[in-house]
Amino acid sequence: MAAARRGGAGDSRVGFRRDAGEPGPAVPQGLVRAARKSGQLNLAGRGLSEVPANVWRINLDIPEEAHQNLSFGAADRWWEQTDLTKLILASNKLQCLSEDVRLLPALTVLDVHDNQLTSIPSAIGFLENLQKLNISHNKLKNLPEELTQLSQLKSLLLQHNELSHLPDGFGQLINLEELDLSNNQLATVPSSFAFLTRLVRLNLAHNQLRSLPAEISAMKRLKQLDCTKNQLETIPSELASMASLEQLYLRKNKLQYLPEFPSFKLLKELHVGENQIEVLSAEHLKHLNSLCVLELRDNKLKSLPDEITLLQKLERLDLTNNDISSLPCALGNLPQLKLLALEGNPLRTIRRDMLQKGTQELLKYLRSKIQDDTTSLNEGSPVTAMTLPSESRINIHAITALKVLEYSEKRAAVIPDEIFNAVGSNSVTTVNFSKNQLNEIPKRIVELKESVCDVNLGFNKLSSISLELCVLHKLTYLDIRNNFLTSLPEEMEALIRLQIINLCFNRFKIFPNVLYRIPTLETILLSNNQVGSIDPLQIRKMDKLGTLDLQNNDLLQVPPELGNCVNLRTLLLEGNPFRTPRAAILAKGTAAVLEYLKSRIPT
């Protein structure tokens, strides 16, 4: 055997040979030698269909170099080798693991994700020091009971397999802190889950669960619970006692109502979109003092309670696609709210163009209505911003009382002079020339530069932005969506108060550079263009930018440095041709995307 291992001095394959009779591709001897010193061996992505025997026996066999070289320096003293503690076999073609895995009892990390494993050997139970086991993205239908003997295990990743049940003794894994069982075929989880009291993160998403065991409430340290896309119709009342929960995902289930959460003092995110919830009451909200994200999209809500104002830390409220016809004006008093999504609701009390102006303008409008409502209680028919536009060509009342110059949906190629003449000495703050046939911005808009802060030129035929727009130095909101724009003039840098710009559905192939130089921007909406790249270093300098919508563009890659843009509260990237981050990461929201990107920054 010694002769078979010995390589001649002229043999170019020395260090890369397989042991006699050893199955599968060889592992470079240099890697094995380094692993004996470091205790770590990474064989990921090597096309292995089997693990070579010398890997399992790395700490048992006398190494090949011991036969080749009898004069060892201090660095080559193989007899002082380190036991293997970390073995990575990810992204290979393994269909099974040998029972010889028992020969590596010192392992603390074993990563075999992204293979073709259909089973795990019972010898896994011998790895009594194992702390992290990743078997995700395989083809496992069941787990050996011996797995439950791994009492030191802290992280167990089993997502994307074919598991339909778990061993009864699962509760023996009492040191588990992270457990991912998402994307399997589980219809139940064992009641022994009650013993997993150190669990911090539990992911049960994309299974077939019809209920959650009440025992889950024993997880007193649990911070994150994800039950997205199951078949849950109710939530056990015991869940409400889990005082440590910070993130709760119940999206895509069959919930008809929300339970009350009296103990959820630390809850920061509640995701219950795509259910059948009809009522949101004060009782649901009054205890959620720490809530930052409330996602209720695609339900059947008809109203919001005034007690929504109890959520003083709320930053994101998604009510998309419900049956809400009116909003409580008190919503405008939420001090931290940065994103309010209302698309797909039959709102009757707020004009459509107001809804399109973005969250900050809408909240400002709701705040103004609080005053209107209190002063008009004894009046017959108060005139408010909700008054329907008059049928006359020029709405003088809108100009004088509402400070709005409106000439929209006329299919006009030019704005008549009489419209501007009607302004006279009045101060106009809002201009709406949307849904016409304008080929250029009316030159007379410059006459409004001392007062106008809101301009809507959406749904026209503009192919360029004239310099008249660039002198509107009080402009805070600009809507030029659905035009033919390919660029913005550098002179727009003069818009030193601009906070929100909507450029969706244009023809931009390049992110407009001038936007990087407008530091007041809080929201950039650039979806449905052809933008191919962005500069993350410039984005990072825009310290007020909270919302960046780049959906449905031509981004082939997302620069990892974008992960450093910690001010971004909403980053929308769906519908681009890049491969990473994957859709599953995008679905978890902006914070998860930024964290993922940051982890990929080269060091």
Coordinates of C-alpha atoms in Angstrom, one line a residue, residues 36-419:
R36 CA -4.9 18.5 8.3
K37 CA -3.4 21.8 9.5
S38 CA -6.5 24.0 9.5
G39 CA -9.2 21.5 10.4
Q40 CA -11.3 22.8 7.4
L41 CA -11.9 21.2 4.0
N42 CA -13.9 22.9 1.3
L43 CA -14.9 20.6 -1.7
A44 CA -17.8 22.6 -2.9
G45 CA -18.6 22.6 -6.6
R46 CA -16.2 19.9 -7.7
G47 CA -18.6 17.7 -9.5
L48 CA -18.3 14.9 -7.0
S49 CA -20.7 12.0 -7.3
E50 CA -19.1 10.3 -4.2
V51 CA -16.9 11.5 -1.4
P52 CA -13.5 10.0 -1.8
A53 CA -12.6 7.6 1.0
N54 CA -9.5 9.5 2.0
V55 CA -11.7 12.4 3.0
W56 CA -13.6 10.4 5.6
R57 CA -10.3 8.8 6.7
I58 CA -8.3 12.1 6.8
N59 CA -7.6 11.9 10.4
L60 CA -6.9 8.1 10.5
D61 CA -4.6 7.3 7.6
I62 CA -0.9 8.1 7.6
P63 CA -0.6 10.9 5.0
E64 CA 1.1 10.3 1.7
E65 CA 3.8 12.9 2.3
A66 CA 5.0 10.8 5.3
H67 CA 6.2 8.2 2.8
Q68 CA 7.7 10.7 0.4
N69 CA 9.7 12.9 2.7
L70 CA 11.4 11.7 5.9
S71 CA 13.0 15.0 6.9
F72 CA 10.1 17.1 8.1
G73 CA 10.3 20.7 9.0
A74 CA 8.3 22.0 12.0
A75 CA 5.5 23.0 9.7
D76 CA 5.1 19.6 8.2
R77 CA 4.8 17.5 11.3
W78 CA 1.8 15.4 10.2
W79 CA 1.5 13.6 13.5
E80 CA 0.4 16.9 15.0
Q81 CA -2.5 17.3 12.6
T82 CA -5.7 19.0 13.6
D83 CA -9.0 17.0 13.6
L84 CA -11.3 18.0 10.8
T85 CA -14.0 20.3 12.2
K86 CA -15.5 21.9 9.1
L87 CA -16.4 20.0 5.9
I88 CA -18.1 21.6 3.0
L89 CA -19.4 19.3 0.2
A90 CA -22.0 21.7 -1.2
S91 CA -23.0 22.0 -4.9
N92 CA -21.8 18.6 -6.0
K93 CA -23.7 15.6 -7.4
L94 CA -23.8 13.4 -4.3
Q95 CA -26.7 11.0 -4.1
C96 CA -25.7 9.5 -0.7
L97 CA -23.3 9.9 2.1
S98 CA -21.2 7.0 3.4
E99 CA -21.7 5.6 6.9
D100 CA -18.0 6.5 7.2
V101 CA -19.1 10.0 8.1
R102 CA -18.8 8.6 11.7
L103 CA -15.0 8.7 11.3
L104 CA -15.1 12.5 11.7
P105 CA -16.5 12.9 15.2
A106 CA -14.9 16.3 15.7
L107 CA -17.0 18.0 13.0
T108 CA -18.8 21.1 14.1
V109 CA -19.9 22.1 10.6
L110 CA -21.2 19.9 7.8
D111 CA -22.5 21.5 4.7
V112 CA -24.0 19.2 1.9
H113 CA -26.5 21.6 0.5
D114 CA -27.3 21.6 -3.2
N115 CA -26.7 18.0 -4.0
Q116 CA -29.0 15.1 -4.9
L117 CA -29.2 13.3 -1.6
T118 CA -32.2 11.1 -1.0
S119 CA -31.2 10.0 2.5
I120 CA -28.9 10.7 5.4
P121 CA -26.9 7.8 6.9
S122 CA -27.8 6.8 10.5
A123 CA -24.1 7.3 11.3
I124 CA -24.9 11.0 11.4
G125 CA -25.8 10.4 15.0
F126 CA -22.1 9.9 15.9
L127 CA -21.2 13.5 15.1
E128 CA -21.8 14.6 18.7
N129 CA -19.9 17.9 18.3
L130 CA -21.9 19.0 15.3
Q131 CA -23.2 22.6 15.6
K132 CA -24.3 23.5 12.1
L133 CA -25.8 21.1 9.6
N134 CA -26.9 22.3 6.1
I135 CA -28.8 19.7 4.0
S136 CA -30.9 22.1 2.1
H137 CA -31.7 21.8 -1.6
N138 CA -31.6 18.0 -1.8
K139 CA -34.2 15.3 -2.3
L140 CA -34.8 14.0 1.2
K141 CA -38.1 12.4 1.9
N142 CA -37.4 11.6 5.5
L143 CA -34.7 12.0 8.2
P144 CA -33.1 9.3 10.3
E145 CA -34.1 9.2 14.0
E146 CA -30.4 9.3 14.8
L147 CA -30.3 12.9 13.7
T148 CA -32.1 13.8 16.9
Q149 CA -29.1 12.7 18.9
L150 CA -27.1 15.8 17.8
S151 CA -27.6 17.6 21.1
Q152 CA -25.0 20.3 20.3
L153 CA -26.7 21.3 17.0
K154 CA -27.5 25.1 16.8
S155 CA -28.3 25.5 13.1
L156 CA -30.3 23.0 11.0
L157 CA -31.1 23.9 7.5
L158 CA -33.5 21.5 5.7
Q159 CA -35.2 23.8 3.2
H160 CA -36.1 22.7 -0.4
N161 CA -36.4 19.0 0.2
E162 CA -39.3 16.6 0.0
L163 CA -40.0 16.0 3.7
S164 CA -43.5 15.1 4.6
H165 CA -42.9 14.3 8.3
L166 CA -40.3 14.8 11.0
P167 CA -38.9 12.3 13.5
D168 CA -40.9 12.3 16.8
G169 CA -37.8 12.9 18.8
F170 CA -37.1 16.2 17.1
G171 CA -37.5 18.0 20.4
Q172 CA -34.3 16.4 21.6
L173 CA -32.4 19.1 19.6
I174 CA -32.7 21.4 22.6
N175 CA -29.8 23.7 21.6
L176 CA -31.2 24.6 18.2
E177 CA -31.3 28.3 17.5
E178 CA -32.0 28.3 13.8
L179 CA -34.3 25.8 12.0
D180 CA -35.3 26.1 8.4
L181 CA -37.9 23.7 7.1
S182 CA -39.3 25.8 4.3
N183 CA -40.3 24.4 0.9
N184 CA -41.1 20.9 1.9
Q185 CA -44.3 18.9 2.1
L186 CA -45.0 19.0 5.8
A187 CA -48.7 18.8 6.9
T188 CA -47.9 18.7 10.6
V189 CA -45.0 19.4 12.9
P190 CA -44.4 17.2 16.0
S191 CA -45.6 18.4 19.4
S192 CA -42.1 17.9 20.7
F193 CA -41.3 21.3 19.1
A194 CA -42.3 22.5 22.6
F195 CA -38.8 21.5 23.8
L196 CA -37.0 23.7 21.2
T197 CA -36.9 26.5 23.7
R198 CA -33.7 28.1 22.5
L199 CA -34.9 28.6 18.9
V200 CA -34.5 32.1 17.6
R201 CA -35.5 31.6 13.9
L202 CA -38.0 29.2 12.7
N203 CA -39.0 29.0 9.0
L204 CA -42.0 26.8 8.0
A205 CA -42.8 28.6 4.8
H206 CA -44.1 26.8 1.7
N207 CA -45.4 23.7 3.3
Q208 CA -48.9 22.2 3.7
L209 CA -49.6 23.1 7.3
R210 CA -53.3 23.5 8.2
S211 CA -52.6 24.5 11.8
L212 CA -49.7 25.3 14.1
P213 CA -49.3 23.3 17.3
A214 CA -50.1 25.4 20.5
E215 CA -46.8 24.0 21.8
I216 CA -44.9 26.4 19.6
S217 CA -45.7 29.1 22.2
A218 CA -43.0 27.5 24.4
M219 CA -40.3 29.0 22.2
K220 CA -39.7 31.9 24.5
R221 CA -36.7 33.2 22.6
L222 CA -38.2 33.0 19.1
K223 CA -37.6 36.3 17.2
Q224 CA -38.6 35.3 13.7
L225 CA -41.4 32.9 12.6
D226 CA -42.2 32.5 8.9
C227 CA -45.3 30.5 8.0
T228 CA -45.7 32.0 4.5
K229 CA -47.7 30.0 2.0
N230 CA -49.3 27.2 3.9
Q231 CA -53.0 26.4 4.4
L232 CA -53.5 28.0 7.8
E233 CA -57.1 29.0 8.5
T234 CA -56.5 30.1 12.1
I235 CA -53.6 30.9 14.5
P236 CA -53.6 29.3 17.9
S237 CA -54.3 31.9 20.6
E238 CA -51.3 30.7 22.5
L239 CA -49.1 32.3 19.8
A240 CA -50.1 35.6 21.2
S241 CA -48.0 35.0 24.3
M242 CA -44.7 34.8 22.4
A243 CA -43.3 38.0 23.8
S244 CA -39.9 37.8 22.0
L245 CA -41.2 37.7 18.5
E246 CA -39.9 40.5 16.2
Q247 CA -40.9 39.3 12.8
L248 CA -44.1 37.3 11.9
Y249 CA -44.8 36.1 8.4
L250 CA -48.3 34.7 7.7
R251 CA -48.6 35.6 4.0
K252 CA -50.4 33.5 1.5
N253 CA -52.6 31.5 3.9
K254 CA -56.4 31.2 4.4
L255 CA -56.7 33.4 7.4
Q256 CA -60.1 35.2 7.7
Y257 CA -59.2 37.2 10.8
L258 CA -56.3 38.3 12.8
P259 CA -55.9 37.1 16.4
E260 CA -55.1 39.7 19.1
F261 CA -51.5 40.0 20.1
P262 CA -51.4 41.3 23.7
S263 CA -47.8 40.2 24.3
F264 CA -46.2 41.4 21.0
K265 CA -44.5 44.4 22.5
L266 CA -41.3 43.8 20.5
L267 CA -42.9 42.9 17.1
K268 CA -41.4 45.0 14.3
E269 CA -42.8 43.3 11.2
L270 CA -46.2 41.7 10.7
H271 CA -46.8 40.3 7.2
V272 CA -50.3 38.9 6.6
G273 CA -50.8 39.7 2.9
E274 CA -52.7 37.4 0.5
N275 CA -55.2 36.1 3.0
Q276 CA -59.0 36.7 3.4
I277 CA -58.9 39.1 6.3
E278 CA -62.0 41.4 6.4
V279 CA -61.6 43.3 9.6
L280 CA -58.7 45.2 11.3
S281 CA -59.8 46.5 14.7
A282 CA -58.3 48.6 17.4
E283 CA -57.8 45.4 19.5
H284 CA -55.4 44.1 16.8
L285 CA -53.3 47.3 17.0
K286 CA -53.2 48.6 20.5
H287 CA -50.4 46.4 21.8
L288 CA -48.1 46.6 18.7
N289 CA -46.0 49.5 20.1
S290 CA -42.8 48.6 18.2
L291 CA -44.4 47.7 14.8
C292 CA -42.4 49.2 11.8
V293 CA -43.9 47.2 8.9
L294 CA -47.5 46.2 8.5
E295 CA -48.3 44.3 5.3
L296 CA -51.9 43.6 4.6
R297 CA -52.0 43.6 0.8
D298 CA -54.5 41.4 -1.1
N299 CA -57.1 40.9 1.6
K300 CA -60.7 42.0 2.0
L301 CA -60.4 45.0 4.3
K302 CA -63.1 47.6 4.0
S303 CA -61.7 50.2 6.4
L304 CA -58.9 51.2 8.7
P305 CA -59.6 52.0 12.4
D306 CA -58.6 55.5 13.6
E307 CA -56.4 53.6 16.2
I308 CA -53.9 53.0 13.4
T309 CA -52.3 56.2 14.9
L310 CA -51.2 54.0 17.9
L311 CA -48.5 52.6 15.7
Q312 CA -46.2 55.5 16.2
K313 CA -43.1 53.6 14.9
L314 CA -44.8 52.4 11.6
E315 CA -42.6 53.0 8.6
R316 CA -44.3 50.9 6.0
L317 CA -48.0 50.2 5.5
D318 CA -49.1 48.1 2.5
L319 CA -52.8 48.0 1.9
T320 CA -52.6 47.2 -1.8
N321 CA -55.6 45.4 -3.4
N322 CA -58.2 45.6 -0.6
D323 CA -61.8 47.0 -0.5
I324 CA -61.0 50.2 1.3
S325 CA -63.1 53.2 0.3
S326 CA -61.8 55.8 2.7
L327 CA -58.8 56.5 5.0
P328 CA -58.8 57.9 8.5
C329 CA -57.3 61.4 8.3
A330 CA -55.4 60.6 11.5
L331 CA -53.2 58.4 9.3
G332 CA -51.4 61.6 8.3
N333 CA -50.1 61.9 11.9
L334 CA -47.9 58.8 11.8
P335 CA -44.5 60.4 12.3
Q336 CA -42.3 57.6 10.8
L337 CA -44.4 56.5 7.9
K338 CA -42.3 56.5 4.7
L339 CA -44.3 54.1 2.4
L340 CA -48.1 53.9 2.2
A341 CA -49.2 51.5 -0.6
L342 CA -52.9 51.9 -1.6
E343 CA -53.1 50.7 -5.3
G344 CA -56.1 48.6 -6.1
N345 CA -58.5 50.1 -3.5
P346 CA -61.9 51.8 -4.4
L347 CA -60.9 55.0 -2.6
R348 CA -63.7 57.6 -3.2
T349 CA -62.7 60.4 -0.9
I350 CA -59.2 61.1 -2.3
R351 CA -58.6 62.2 -5.9
R352 CA -56.6 59.7 -8.0
D353 CA -53.9 62.3 -8.9
M354 CA -53.4 62.8 -5.2
L355 CA -52.8 59.1 -4.7
Q356 CA -50.2 59.2 -7.4
K357 CA -48.1 61.8 -5.7
G358 CA -46.4 59.5 -3.3
T359 CA -46.6 58.9 0.5
Q360 CA -45.4 62.2 1.8
E361 CA -47.8 64.3 -0.2
L362 CA -50.7 62.0 0.7
L363 CA -49.9 62.2 4.4
K364 CA -49.6 66.0 4.1
Y365 CA -53.0 66.0 2.5
L366 CA -54.6 63.8 5.2
R367 CA -53.2 66.1 7.9
S368 CA -54.8 69.1 6.2
K369 CA -58.1 67.3 6.1
I370 CA -58.0 66.9 9.9
Q371 CA -58.3 70.7 10.2
D372 CA -60.9 70.8 7.4
D373 CA -63.0 68.2 9.1
T374 CA -63.0 70.1 12.4
T375 CA -63.8 73.5 10.9
S376 CA -66.6 72.3 8.6
L377 CA -68.7 70.3 11.1
N378 CA -71.4 73.0 11.2
E379 CA -71.2 74.0 7.5
G380 CA -73.6 72.6 4.9
S381 CA -71.3 71.5 2.0
P382 CA -67.7 72.5 2.6
V383 CA -65.6 72.9 -0.5
T384 CA -62.5 70.8 -0.1
A385 CA -59.8 69.3 -2.3
M386 CA -62.1 66.4 -2.9
T387 CA -64.6 68.6 -4.8
L388 CA -65.1 67.3 -8.3
P389 CA -63.5 69.6 -11.0
S390 CA -66.1 71.8 -12.7
E391 CA -67.2 71.1 -16.2
S392 CA -66.1 74.5 -17.3
R393 CA -62.9 74.8 -19.3
I394 CA -61.1 76.8 -16.6
N395 CA -61.8 76.0 -12.9
I396 CA -61.3 79.4 -11.4
H397 CA -62.3 78.1 -8.0
A398 CA -59.5 75.5 -8.1
I399 CA -57.0 78.3 -8.9
T400 CA -58.1 80.7 -6.2
A401 CA -59.1 78.3 -3.3
L402 CA -57.1 75.2 -3.9
K403 CA -54.1 76.8 -5.7
V404 CA -54.4 74.1 -8.4
L405 CA -54.0 74.8 -12.1
E406 CA -55.5 71.8 -13.8
Y407 CA -55.9 71.1 -17.5
S408 CA -55.7 67.3 -17.7
E409 CA -57.3 64.5 -19.8
K410 CA -58.1 67.0 -22.7
R411 CA -56.0 65.2 -25.3
A412 CA -54.5 68.7 -26.0
A413 CA -51.3 69.2 -27.9
V414 CA -50.7 72.5 -26.3
I415 CA -51.9 74.3 -23.1
P416 CA -54.1 77.3 -24.2
D417 CA -52.8 80.7 -23.1
E418 CA -56.1 81.4 -21.4
I419 CA -55.3 78.7 -18.8

